[in-house]
XYZ file of C-alpha atoms in Angstrom:
327
model
C 143.574 78.203 -3.812
C 145.077 77.120 -7.110
C 147.668 74.454 -8.041
C 150.736 74.926 -10.253
C 152.135 71.692 -11.745
C 155.789 71.099 -11.117
C 158.491 70.207 -13.615
C 158.582 66.539 -12.542
C 154.903 66.101 -13.100
C 155.058 67.709 -16.465
C 158.019 65.614 -17.571
C 156.563 62.357 -16.251
C 153.049 62.822 -17.734
C 154.034 64.484 -21.031
C 157.276 62.634 -21.839
C 158.434 66.044 -23.041
C 161.449 66.588 -25.193
C 164.673 68.130 -23.785
C 163.937 71.571 -25.302
C 160.416 71.586 -23.718
C 161.714 70.534 -20.372
C 164.309 73.364 -20.383
C 161.682 75.959 -21.504
C 159.234 74.799 -18.866
C 162.022 75.028 -16.189
C 162.784 78.691 -17.370
C 159.196 79.596 -16.987
C 159.083 78.117 -13.500
C 162.236 80.010 -12.477
C 160.764 83.300 -13.711
C 157.594 82.846 -11.831
C 159.393 81.881 -8.607
C 161.175 85.195 -8.842
C 157.803 87.067 -9.271
C 158.482 87.819 -12.963
C 154.969 86.758 -13.951
C 154.877 88.566 -17.276
C 158.169 86.915 -18.350
C 156.915 83.502 -17.250
C 153.696 83.992 -19.189
C 155.720 84.851 -22.242
C 157.837 81.673 -21.782
C 154.884 79.494 -21.328
C 153.166 80.995 -24.445
C 156.176 80.202 -26.582
C 156.060 76.639 -25.305
C 152.370 76.308 -25.945
C 152.779 77.789 -29.455
C 155.202 74.892 -30.157
C 153.112 72.349 -28.411
C 149.416 73.333 -28.092
C 148.776 70.216 -26.071
C 151.220 71.021 -23.213
C 148.567 70.946 -20.536
C 150.957 71.662 -17.674
C 152.078 74.897 -19.274
C 148.412 75.788 -19.893
C 147.566 75.249 -16.205
C 150.543 77.250 -15.006
C 149.923 80.076 -17.410
C 146.359 80.217 -16.205
C 147.453 80.545 -12.609
C 149.919 83.413 -13.535
C 147.240 85.245 -15.540
C 145.270 85.380 -12.146
C 148.375 86.459 -10.263
C 149.399 89.349 -12.492
C 149.176 92.779 -10.873
C 146.404 94.842 -12.421
C 145.488 98.584 -12.512
C 141.750 98.144 -12.378
C 138.781 95.731 -12.324
C 138.542 95.683 -16.145
C 142.080 94.481 -16.423
C 141.518 91.826 -13.800
C 138.381 90.552 -15.550
C 140.368 90.291 -18.818
C 143.174 88.410 -17.137
C 140.684 86.049 -15.516
C 139.063 85.301 -18.932
C 142.641 84.373 -20.249
C 143.062 82.069 -17.261
C 139.601 80.410 -17.756
C 140.460 79.693 -21.471
C 143.736 78.131 -20.452
C 142.066 75.875 -17.763
C 139.332 74.844 -20.164
C 141.894 74.038 -22.855
C 143.947 72.057 -20.379
C 140.795 70.020 -19.446
C 140.215 69.339 -23.147
C 143.823 68.207 -23.748
C 143.854 65.999 -20.629
C 140.543 65.449 -18.884
C 142.050 62.949 -16.391
C 144.079 65.495 -14.617
C 142.430 67.078 -11.427
C 144.238 70.366 -11.289
C 142.575 72.368 -14.054
C 139.273 71.440 -12.700
C 140.259 72.732 -9.233
C 141.865 75.927 -10.622
C 138.846 76.639 -12.751
C 136.559 76.056 -9.893
C 138.614 78.324 -7.594
C 138.395 81.026 -10.341
C 134.637 80.719 -10.384
C 134.549 81.027 -6.633
C 136.669 84.207 -6.845
C 134.185 85.677 -9.404
C 130.970 84.554 -7.536
C 129.973 81.658 -9.923
C 129.645 79.366 -7.072
C 127.284 76.857 -8.700
C 129.692 76.468 -11.617
C 132.536 76.255 -9.218
C 131.008 73.341 -7.388
C 130.577 71.385 -10.632
C 134.164 71.737 -11.576
C 135.522 71.153 -8.103
C 133.476 67.958 -7.791
C 135.195 66.783 -11.112
C 138.519 67.518 -9.441
C 137.593 65.409 -6.351
C 136.145 62.562 -8.471
C 139.563 62.350 -10.053
C 141.509 62.794 -6.811
C 139.239 62.026 -3.837
C 142.002 63.125 -1.303
C 142.570 66.536 -3.085
C 142.781 68.765 0.013
C 142.664 72.120 -1.968
C 139.688 71.063 -4.142
C 137.747 69.910 -0.954
C 138.542 73.369 0.574
C 137.525 75.225 -2.454
C 134.262 73.301 -2.913
C 133.436 73.770 0.732
C 133.776 77.552 0.178
C 131.562 77.331 -2.933
C 128.963 75.474 -1.017
C 129.101 77.903 1.970
C 128.664 80.864 -0.386
C 125.568 79.114 -1.974
C 124.155 78.744 1.496
C 124.534 75.046 1.483
C 126.227 75.077 4.957
C 125.797 71.322 5.826
C 127.487 70.263 2.571
C 130.286 72.868 3.194
C 130.948 71.551 6.630
C 131.089 67.946 5.322
C 133.810 69.159 2.841
C 135.587 71.153 5.554
C 135.801 68.208 7.770
C 136.900 65.908 5.066
C 139.752 68.263 4.280
C 140.517 68.511 7.984
C 141.211 64.675 8.079
C 143.810 65.286 5.340
C 145.553 68.340 6.902
C 144.944 70.117 10.143
C 147.322 73.038 9.696
C 145.850 75.218 7.086
C 144.700 78.640 8.384
C 142.054 79.067 5.581
C 140.367 75.837 6.720
C 139.838 77.154 10.269
C 138.678 80.569 9.123
C 136.108 79.307 6.616
C 134.944 76.353 8.664
C 134.566 78.808 11.633
C 132.421 81.056 9.561
C 130.276 78.125 8.536
C 129.858 77.054 12.182
C 129.048 80.556 13.112
C 126.287 80.900 10.559
C 124.938 77.544 11.732
C 124.753 78.741 15.349
C 127.447 76.241 16.421
C 129.234 78.903 18.416
C 131.381 76.576 20.514
C 132.744 74.928 17.379
C 133.298 78.359 15.705
C 135.044 79.500 18.914
C 137.444 76.564 18.733
C 138.327 77.159 14.997
C 138.937 80.841 15.408
C 141.039 80.317 18.593
C 143.165 77.721 16.726
C 143.423 80.035 13.806
C 144.991 82.713 16.264
C 147.283 79.965 17.396
C 148.345 79.477 13.761
C 148.369 83.218 12.925
C 148.721 85.292 16.130
C 149.165 88.452 13.987
C 146.012 87.927 11.802
C 143.581 90.803 12.718
C 140.638 88.997 11.121
C 140.989 85.955 13.305
C 140.576 88.167 16.456
C 137.558 89.982 14.846
C 135.805 86.668 13.935
C 136.436 85.402 17.446
C 135.042 88.644 18.843
C 131.762 88.110 16.836
C 131.378 84.716 18.242
C 132.000 86.091 21.823
C 129.248 88.676 21.089
C 126.803 85.935 20.167
C 127.776 83.832 23.206
C 127.158 86.725 25.649
C 130.793 87.662 26.498
C 131.198 91.215 25.565
C 134.352 91.842 27.617
C 136.183 89.007 25.740
C 134.803 90.362 22.454
C 136.146 93.900 23.199
C 139.517 92.572 24.119
C 139.754 90.709 20.864
C 138.675 93.786 18.878
C 141.333 95.838 20.643
C 143.822 93.259 19.545
C 142.579 93.435 15.951
C 143.023 97.127 15.772
C 146.420 96.999 17.356
C 147.522 94.671 14.551
C 145.588 96.556 11.855
C 144.847 100.181 12.843
C 142.737 100.678 9.748
C 140.405 97.941 10.338
C 137.082 99.690 9.959
C 134.928 96.598 10.833
C 136.560 96.240 14.135
C 135.894 99.784 15.032
C 132.235 99.286 14.021
C 131.905 96.338 16.470
C 133.674 98.262 19.194
C 131.186 100.999 18.764
C 128.292 98.648 18.987
C 129.660 97.079 22.197
C 130.290 100.524 23.765
C 126.801 101.582 22.849
C 125.314 98.511 24.571
C 127.284 99.463 27.746
C 125.747 102.976 27.586
C 129.085 104.687 26.648
C 127.536 106.571 23.717
C 130.195 109.205 23.241
C 133.019 106.702 23.016
C 130.894 104.603 20.729
C 130.166 107.512 18.391
C 133.898 108.058 18.120
C 134.508 104.544 17.136
C 131.837 104.840 14.423
C 133.247 108.133 13.192
C 136.682 106.312 12.833
C 134.929 103.376 11.092
C 133.210 105.802 8.599
C 136.575 107.503 7.869
C 138.127 104.129 6.967
C 135.243 102.640 5.036
C 132.633 105.322 4.043
C 130.574 102.825 2.038
C 129.845 100.367 4.895
C 126.084 100.593 5.463
C 125.761 99.055 8.987
C 127.904 101.892 10.417
C 125.372 104.518 9.236
C 122.487 102.496 10.600
C 123.993 102.027 13.950
C 124.953 105.690 14.227
C 121.335 106.595 13.325
C 120.120 104.265 16.225
C 122.564 105.788 18.573
C 121.450 109.362 17.829
C 117.756 108.548 17.727
C 116.938 110.023 21.113
C 119.303 112.750 21.325
C 119.611 114.028 17.748
C 116.878 112.681 15.417
C 117.867 115.068 12.688
C 121.323 113.593 12.539
C 119.860 110.103 12.847
C 117.591 110.692 9.922
C 120.680 111.938 7.822
C 122.454 108.702 8.682
C 119.433 106.544 7.772
C 119.231 108.445 4.381
C 122.881 107.638 3.703
C 122.324 104.055 4.429
C 119.283 104.054 2.182
C 121.402 105.596 -0.692
C 124.053 103.038 -0.284
C 121.687 100.073 0.237
C 118.624 100.685 -1.927
C 117.363 97.135 -1.703
C 116.589 97.671 1.951
C 115.083 101.024 1.535
C 111.797 100.176 3.275
C 113.636 99.495 6.524
C 115.454 102.848 6.549
C 112.234 104.680 5.439
C 110.455 103.102 8.460
C 113.120 104.324 10.807
C 113.068 107.845 9.331
C 109.319 107.907 9.982
C 109.878 106.785 13.484
C 112.074 109.799 14.008
C 108.993 112.105 14.005
C 107.811 111.069 17.453
C 109.405 110.375 20.793
C 107.627 107.060 20.976
C 109.048 106.118 17.516
C 112.590 107.059 18.569
C 112.307 104.939 21.674
C 110.990 102.053 19.505
C 114.170 102.302 17.298
C 116.390 102.079 20.300
C 114.353 99.135 21.808
C 114.683 97.211 18.665
C 118.414 97.734 18.455
C 118.790 96.073 21.908
C 115.888 93.649 21.668
C 115.368 92.847 17.982
C 112.171 91.069 17.248
């Protein structure tokens, strides 16, 4: 989540001349219409005339990130331009919180979560009630595995705003990972209230229901998820798992086939299909484990162990037992 500075803030803080104000407003108008390339060009002209126009730097940085791209290489290039703009804005006016937040959010997007937390902390130090920065830092902490710190920031953000869907999604995930299933259930249920057509909200609540031992509730939520998003591969995976646990193997396999069609790189689908087929078709089970191993080489030992277990009836039964009663 990134912040664009408005014209009023820019005028107030920069005491800009009339020409600068007019140019800034033109860039804003172009951006509001989705003409991001044109807006970037206008901001660039403004920055060329006034290299210290930090509001233009911040806004151009945001637009670099919003530009449509044709591939990952172009996205990385645009993000590097955005990073340079945010760093320059910080250099020009280190008292303003927005460029720290925007840079931190960019680092969250690119997996640099430790760096993100540093810059987001700077944003919060300058503006302690900065909701967006608190949200972004909470996500950075969560992705670092610092769940307690993440929940503290999520809850601080909640005191400022209680209507942001991303807050309930991400706090729910943190509660889930902490084993606080009742709290996670509350957050995902409220997320559904805020976004009744959000397929992921139903999937995440289904995952909570599974952990809490309510498979029927979970399956109903997964059905809702795929009714909203028929191409939701992960929902089909969980539906297959639930059906398998009910003993409805044929239907379960159908769900996993659909999941594979939609996301053929998702490793857990192959492993689950291998487990399903272990007793009836160990050859096909082995083939699925081999695909999982190829896609997930860091866990090759686990798949190799299952492949070896396919050689005996006792081994195949052990694979199935471990699926239902993991040690």
